[in-house]
């Protein structure tokens, strides 16, 4: 009951809040804010591109538009030339993004449900039913899915991006779609979502790693060695269950049933693995071909696919637009000498690539968490980041709420995010509009933002590793308990 | 299960045996947190003391920009020019007296003289801004209403007359603006305004023949029938962000006929520009008290405490001192007469003297009277910055990053006497000319000197580096308190769930303890997480409500409008039960603002006994953030806010702790002194709460009139703050209200 309330009530409220903000004129407030729109996601640029296309020119003429032609065909007709300011038009143009947000939230909820299911299964497999029982005790409490649903829907960043004239909502939806597809084992969905998200915003290309692990290894689970350890403990439990009537009867029952499940560990056989991989490759290749084909059609021959690539992905890679934004690139590349530019571009972009392998090795048993960390890193070292990226990784972070409940510095991080979201615009205002500040004022808040994200990433990873260690400790404790429990009983029997 | 516990105990033993390494930083942090209350008290007091020491610590001003070179050229404004100015004044007087339409006469006079010296001129028409609270689109800029010039009545239409002198040796891409506001009172020009205009014209004609100009000079005769700020703001907006008025020929003819009377052709309505404006100077002659020494009041405060570059004030001050003119700033008479402050001034005077005796370098000379005077000026500067509305037409320039000040020349003599007029013109003409020459010398924008400062006197200032110290001292208390609370919360967890729940939840029979012992860490974190989750819910609900309350005035006012029209149709008496519409609006708004948070909080899931600590930690967090951010927007608001908000938030704690906490352990801890301090804290919190402060402000405004009148005034203030986009309004609504409400919530939790 309560959960349905959350979904319906939360969803309705989320939609209402968004429409209310749009009616109150949030678009004109936010659609030039560098925190909300980037040159790649701006709707006003999209309107320009759409106009150019309608006018019979290449939408990429004049370096106005840097998004996909598909978005142009999808959103362009809805938003038109953005001259109209009547309420009906505003609601209509916003509805697409509201729907995208709602979809993302619902997909997160479904992923969360799968995760929760997996979570309890893993605990059973590990024989840690006491942890499980505590969780099931609180049935009225919200599950992971519901929490992430609410977190995503009511995150101020998500709302700002949704009502602020940015296409990030759609990009985020596609990323979440691909993760959901992978989590639910729907390979075509995962392949399509990944290809589409990569086409739109390039950085999701790294998400192929968590998608691969999701499809082959299943959802987030404790490391394999824990299962092996639990297996070695399990026989003792089985022996124990022979004694029958016992205070821990029900608990043993469950552990018995779990021991059956132990035979079907989440690992796939290597043959199945290859089948899944080839399926993934096949479906993403198909999606890529379709996307490129559609792009060609959508461009109406006014521009080539090469130009499209140059104006979208290459534009992100070479950081041509040095308008101040939340990221770290603009400040650096306004200062750097031209002949060093290419070198430093490589260094900056390589930062993300360097971090992927070690994280993958350490966290491959938790693909959703890995996806969260990768999106957070991308958001930090992206060329044109907005708060939309933060909205995405905070939504994914909510999926790992069990593992992260021990997160240190939570209070500090919360206050830090509030501070940044208020101080950033104020510093920008001091610099650009009042003229009493300068670029360093604004860049200082960007540095603080980057630091906050670093702290978040580092602390999250260490918390999750700590959580796994904690599970290990629990298992050891459990086994020692059992052995000590068994001995007095055998004494009794002999007596 | 028993064995479980025993293993746990064994493990606990193992951990106690292993001695943790003491780290210096941790140890230091521990000490800071342990004595956080005392340290907060010391910091707060030190902050307050530093505020009172600011006049002592202020530094003399100096001119940073070498290019300005004030007073380096001989003045060309001679007594001859002053005599001409007097003749011009006479001419103006005659023209206005002869004409039926005073404004038209002034325009005609200005355009005639401007065209005579070959300057460009035009008329700029604007309509007065609509009243606030009519738009529901809060976030978008006010919609430009389609202007229907045919229907504008003469009262709505303002007409600025603008003249431009092109500098003979310049490229015409930079300009300096002179502004002279004037009004007509019943079709008659007051003698002060007459002098202002003729003084402006004399200067303008002087510049027309000057060969040293490097910048064009724009002279705006601001039509201040509504107020001068509106007129100048409208002109500047048109100057920087031209709008397309598609006037039809009929409308043009109508407008042209309405505001001109055979002055040139229709091109007189064409807006002309002169490039980037590097500085603005508003000057005005005002009738001072008879017999008083002539003096110049410099007003510089722009919107939300923004000040022009200090160099601009420095030039005026230097030139005024050189010409031996009296120059002063706004001050508060009441502060100056306060006996307390005089006493403090005496103490400071003695301290300076004694310190000088002890060590030669430590001493300072600050007489009691000069301290009081400095402090009164500082207070006025502070209040003007805090209110957030500019103190004159110069504020409009600040929106376009132009430095501008207003010079209000108070004339104590007989304004009609010709010898006095000549004397006045000579003295002030040289000053304005000197300022113009300095600004003319500028090579870049004003950037060398300070933008963030407070003035103690025209020649003494407190820079940002100094005035941030008291604010820092006041604000450091909040994170300290938050850290102490956080560590207290963590400690409560570290002791273990049993003692934790005993401390925080004395009433519950802890049936769940044995179960949770095995999963100590997880169980604890759940409890902690639940506490934080509830706290976040409470805080975000109140914060959201604060946003709603902040946006409420337009809704309330339209609601009252509807109510009134429906009532007016049924009954004949318009004021409902003695209420005027303004007071009714204020009352409605105040009631909603005061009641709704408590209603909303009562709907939330009931708080558990330990929750208040988490709520308080969050309140301290958001109020710190609010104050820090506000200090960047408007320092004065932030400082006043910190003085009120810091004790309110920091001293709050649940009220029942005074008359007995149920656990014995806690009762032992609670000494008599501790209870008294708790009690005092609660009183402080109540004193700083919105209902008490609202009542205090209303009582202050009461002033021997009915309370409805004071509510009316409050509403007018709100309208003013709202329409000026004041940071004070935002601070009160979005930082002060939620923090203080949550402090009260903690009292009752």
PDB file of C-alpha atoms in Angstrom, chain A residues 21 23-26 28-29 85-87 90 130-131 133-135 137-138 141 147 248 402 405-406 410-412 414-416 418-419 422-423 426-427 430-436 441 467 470 473-474 477 480-481 484-485, chain B residues 1 3-4 7-8 11 136-141 143 303-304 306-307 398-401 451-452 482 486 515-516 518-526 529 532-533 536 551 616-618 620-622 625 628-629 632-634:
ATOM      1  CA  UNK A  21       7.931  25.736 -12.280  1.00  0.00           C
ATOM      2  CA  UNK A  23       4.444  28.022 -15.764  1.00  0.00           C
ATOM      3  CA  UNK A  24       6.194  30.307 -13.304  1.00  0.00           C
ATOM      4  CA  UNK A  25       8.779  31.051 -15.971  1.00  0.00           C
ATOM      5  CA  UNK A  26      11.730  28.914 -14.939  1.00  0.00           C
ATOM      6  CA  UNK A  28      13.753  32.155 -18.976  1.00  0.00           C
ATOM      7  CA  UNK A  29      15.581  32.012 -15.651  1.00  0.00           C
ATOM      8  CA  UNK A  85       5.639  32.357 -24.406  1.00  0.00           C
ATOM      9  CA  UNK A  86       2.061  31.291 -23.843  1.00  0.00           C
ATOM     10  CA  UNK A  87       1.484  28.823 -21.032  1.00  0.00           C
ATOM     11  CA  UNK A  90       5.539  26.141 -22.347  1.00  0.00           C
ATOM     12  CA  UNK A 130      20.109 -12.283  10.493  1.00  0.00           C
ATOM     13  CA  UNK A 131      20.968  -9.304   8.332  1.00  0.00           C
ATOM     14  CA  UNK A 133      15.654 -10.661   8.848  1.00  0.00           C
ATOM     15  CA  UNK A 134      16.350  -7.202  10.084  1.00  0.00           C
ATOM     16  CA  UNK A 135      15.559  -5.907   6.680  1.00  0.00           C
ATOM     17  CA  UNK A 137      11.283  -6.676   9.708  1.00  0.00           C
ATOM     18  CA  UNK A 138      10.782  -3.253   8.328  1.00  0.00           C
ATOM     19  CA  UNK A 141       9.897   0.965   4.978  1.00  0.00           C
ATOM     20  CA  UNK A 147      14.185   5.421  -2.569  1.00  0.00           C
ATOM     21  CA  UNK A 248      16.552 -21.273  15.290  1.00  0.00           C
ATOM     22  CA  UNK A 402      22.409  -0.347   1.435  1.00  0.00           C
ATOM     23  CA  UNK A 405      24.670   3.530   4.578  1.00  0.00           C
ATOM     24  CA  UNK A 406      28.002   3.736   6.367  1.00  0.00           C
ATOM     25  CA  UNK A 410      27.658  12.420   4.690  1.00  0.00           C
ATOM     26  CA  UNK A 411      26.867  15.625   6.537  1.00  0.00           C
ATOM     27  CA  UNK A 412      29.824  17.393   5.002  1.00  0.00           C
ATOM     28  CA  UNK A 414      25.302  17.252   1.855  1.00  0.00           C
ATOM     29  CA  UNK A 415      26.221  20.721   3.021  1.00  0.00           C
ATOM     30  CA  UNK A 416      28.892  20.955   0.362  1.00  0.00           C
ATOM     31  CA  UNK A 418      23.986  22.810  -1.031  1.00  0.00           C
ATOM     32  CA  UNK A 419      26.772  25.359  -0.715  1.00  0.00           C
ATOM     33  CA  UNK A 422      24.003  28.408  -4.129  1.00  0.00           C
ATOM     34  CA  UNK A 423      27.491  29.857  -4.196  1.00  0.00           C
ATOM     35  CA  UNK A 426      26.342  33.991  -6.813  1.00  0.00           C
ATOM     36  CA  UNK A 427      30.012  33.971  -7.806  1.00  0.00           C
ATOM     37  CA  UNK A 430      29.646  38.739  -9.013  1.00  0.00           C
ATOM     38  CA  UNK A 431      31.980  38.125 -11.904  1.00  0.00           C
ATOM     39  CA  UNK A 432      29.790  38.620 -14.964  1.00  0.00           C
ATOM     40  CA  UNK A 433      27.027  40.987 -13.895  1.00  0.00           C
ATOM     41  CA  UNK A 434      28.339  43.023 -10.994  1.00  0.00           C
ATOM     42  CA  UNK A 435      31.916  43.210 -12.144  1.00  0.00           C
ATOM     43  CA  UNK A 436      33.208  43.178  -8.574  1.00  0.00           C
ATOM     44  CA  UNK A 441      35.886  33.617  -7.885  1.00  0.00           C
ATOM     45  CA  UNK A 467      31.008  -3.232   3.435  1.00  0.00           C
ATOM     46  CA  UNK A 470      32.199  -6.390   6.992  1.00  0.00           C
ATOM     47  CA  UNK A 473      33.739 -10.694   9.096  1.00  0.00           C
ATOM     48  CA  UNK A 474      30.107 -11.600   9.611  1.00  0.00           C
ATOM     49  CA  UNK A 477      31.710 -14.818  13.045  1.00  0.00           C
ATOM     50  CA  UNK A 480      32.531 -19.680  14.638  1.00  0.00           C
ATOM     51  CA  UNK A 481      29.117 -19.263  16.235  1.00  0.00           C
ATOM     52  CA  UNK A 484      30.438 -23.314  19.111  1.00  0.00           C
ATOM     53  CA  UNK A 485      26.701 -23.889  18.952  1.00  0.00           C
TER      54      UNK A 485
ATOM     55  CA  UNK B   1      22.391 -16.100  21.348  1.00  0.00           C
ATOM     56  CA  UNK B   3      27.290 -17.157  23.037  1.00  0.00           C
ATOM     57  CA  UNK B   4      26.915 -14.523  20.456  1.00  0.00           C
ATOM     58  CA  UNK B   7      31.940 -13.411  21.514  1.00  0.00           C
ATOM     59  CA  UNK B   8      31.006  -9.831  21.035  1.00  0.00           C
ATOM     60  CA  UNK B  11      35.896  -8.808  20.633  1.00  0.00           C
ATOM     61  CA  UNK B 136       2.747  35.576 -11.325  1.00  0.00           C
ATOM     62  CA  UNK B 137       5.768  34.687 -13.417  1.00  0.00           C
ATOM     63  CA  UNK B 138       8.207  35.125 -10.592  1.00  0.00           C
ATOM     64  CA  UNK B 139      11.236  33.788 -12.346  1.00  0.00           C
ATOM     65  CA  UNK B 140      11.037  35.517 -15.669  1.00  0.00           C
ATOM     66  CA  UNK B 141      11.851  39.163 -16.029  1.00  0.00           C
ATOM     67  CA  UNK B 143       6.963  41.221 -19.187  1.00  0.00           C
ATOM     68  CA  UNK B 303      21.289  48.209  -5.008  1.00  0.00           C
ATOM     69  CA  UNK B 304      22.101  45.476  -2.477  1.00  0.00           C
ATOM     70  CA  UNK B 306      26.988  47.643  -4.142  1.00  0.00           C
ATOM     71  CA  UNK B 307      29.308  50.589  -3.994  1.00  0.00           C
ATOM     72  CA  UNK B 398      25.493  50.155 -10.861  1.00  0.00           C
ATOM     73  CA  UNK B 399      23.299  47.670 -12.728  1.00  0.00           C
ATOM     74  CA  UNK B 400      25.472  48.281 -15.785  1.00  0.00           C
ATOM     75  CA  UNK B 401      28.776  48.178 -13.893  1.00  0.00           C
ATOM     76  CA  UNK B 451      34.566  47.986  -4.614  1.00  0.00           C
ATOM     77  CA  UNK B 452      33.810  46.339  -1.294  1.00  0.00           C
ATOM     78  CA  UNK B 482      27.650  21.468  14.047  1.00  0.00           C
ATOM     79  CA  UNK B 486      28.040  15.467  14.849  1.00  0.00           C
ATOM     80  CA  UNK B 515      18.813  -9.095  18.163  1.00  0.00           C
ATOM     81  CA  UNK B 516      20.803  -6.150  17.037  1.00  0.00           C
ATOM     82  CA  UNK B 518      25.180  -9.376  16.386  1.00  0.00           C
ATOM     83  CA  UNK B 519      24.811  -6.813  13.668  1.00  0.00           C
ATOM     84  CA  UNK B 520      26.160  -3.982  15.643  1.00  0.00           C
ATOM     85  CA  UNK B 521      27.503  -1.878  12.831  1.00  0.00           C
ATOM     86  CA  UNK B 522      24.632  -2.346  10.467  1.00  0.00           C
ATOM     87  CA  UNK B 523      21.973  -1.846  13.111  1.00  0.00           C
ATOM     88  CA  UNK B 524      23.590   1.270  14.377  1.00  0.00           C
ATOM     89  CA  UNK B 525      24.028   2.762  10.996  1.00  0.00           C
ATOM     90  CA  UNK B 526      20.371   2.059  10.329  1.00  0.00           C
ATOM     91  CA  UNK B 529      20.529   6.779   8.937  1.00  0.00           C
ATOM     92  CA  UNK B 532      19.303  11.690   9.477  1.00  0.00           C
ATOM     93  CA  UNK B 533      16.544  10.794   7.071  1.00  0.00           C
ATOM     94  CA  UNK B 536      16.430  15.888   6.327  1.00  0.00           C
ATOM     95  CA  UNK B 551       6.638  33.916  -3.157  1.00  0.00           C
ATOM     96  CA  UNK B 616      20.088  21.086  14.763  1.00  0.00           C
ATOM     97  CA  UNK B 617      23.197  19.993  12.901  1.00  0.00           C
ATOM     98  CA  UNK B 618      21.379  20.498   9.610  1.00  0.00           C
ATOM     99  CA  UNK B 620      23.478  25.013  11.619  1.00  0.00           C
ATOM    100  CA  UNK B 621      24.650  23.802   8.220  1.00  0.00           C
ATOM    101  CA  UNK B 622      22.035  25.622   6.182  1.00  0.00           C
ATOM    102  CA  UNK B 625      25.654  28.367   4.026  1.00  0.00           C
ATOM    103  CA  UNK B 628      28.259  32.798   3.839  1.00  0.00           C
ATOM    104  CA  UNK B 629      26.546  33.160   0.484  1.00  0.00           C
ATOM    105  CA  UNK B 632      29.082  37.649  -0.975  1.00  0.00           C
ATOM    106  CA  UNK B 633      25.842  39.238  -2.124  1.00  0.00           C
ATOM    107  CA  UNK B 634      25.372  41.870   0.537  1.00  0.00           C
TER     108      UNK B 634
END
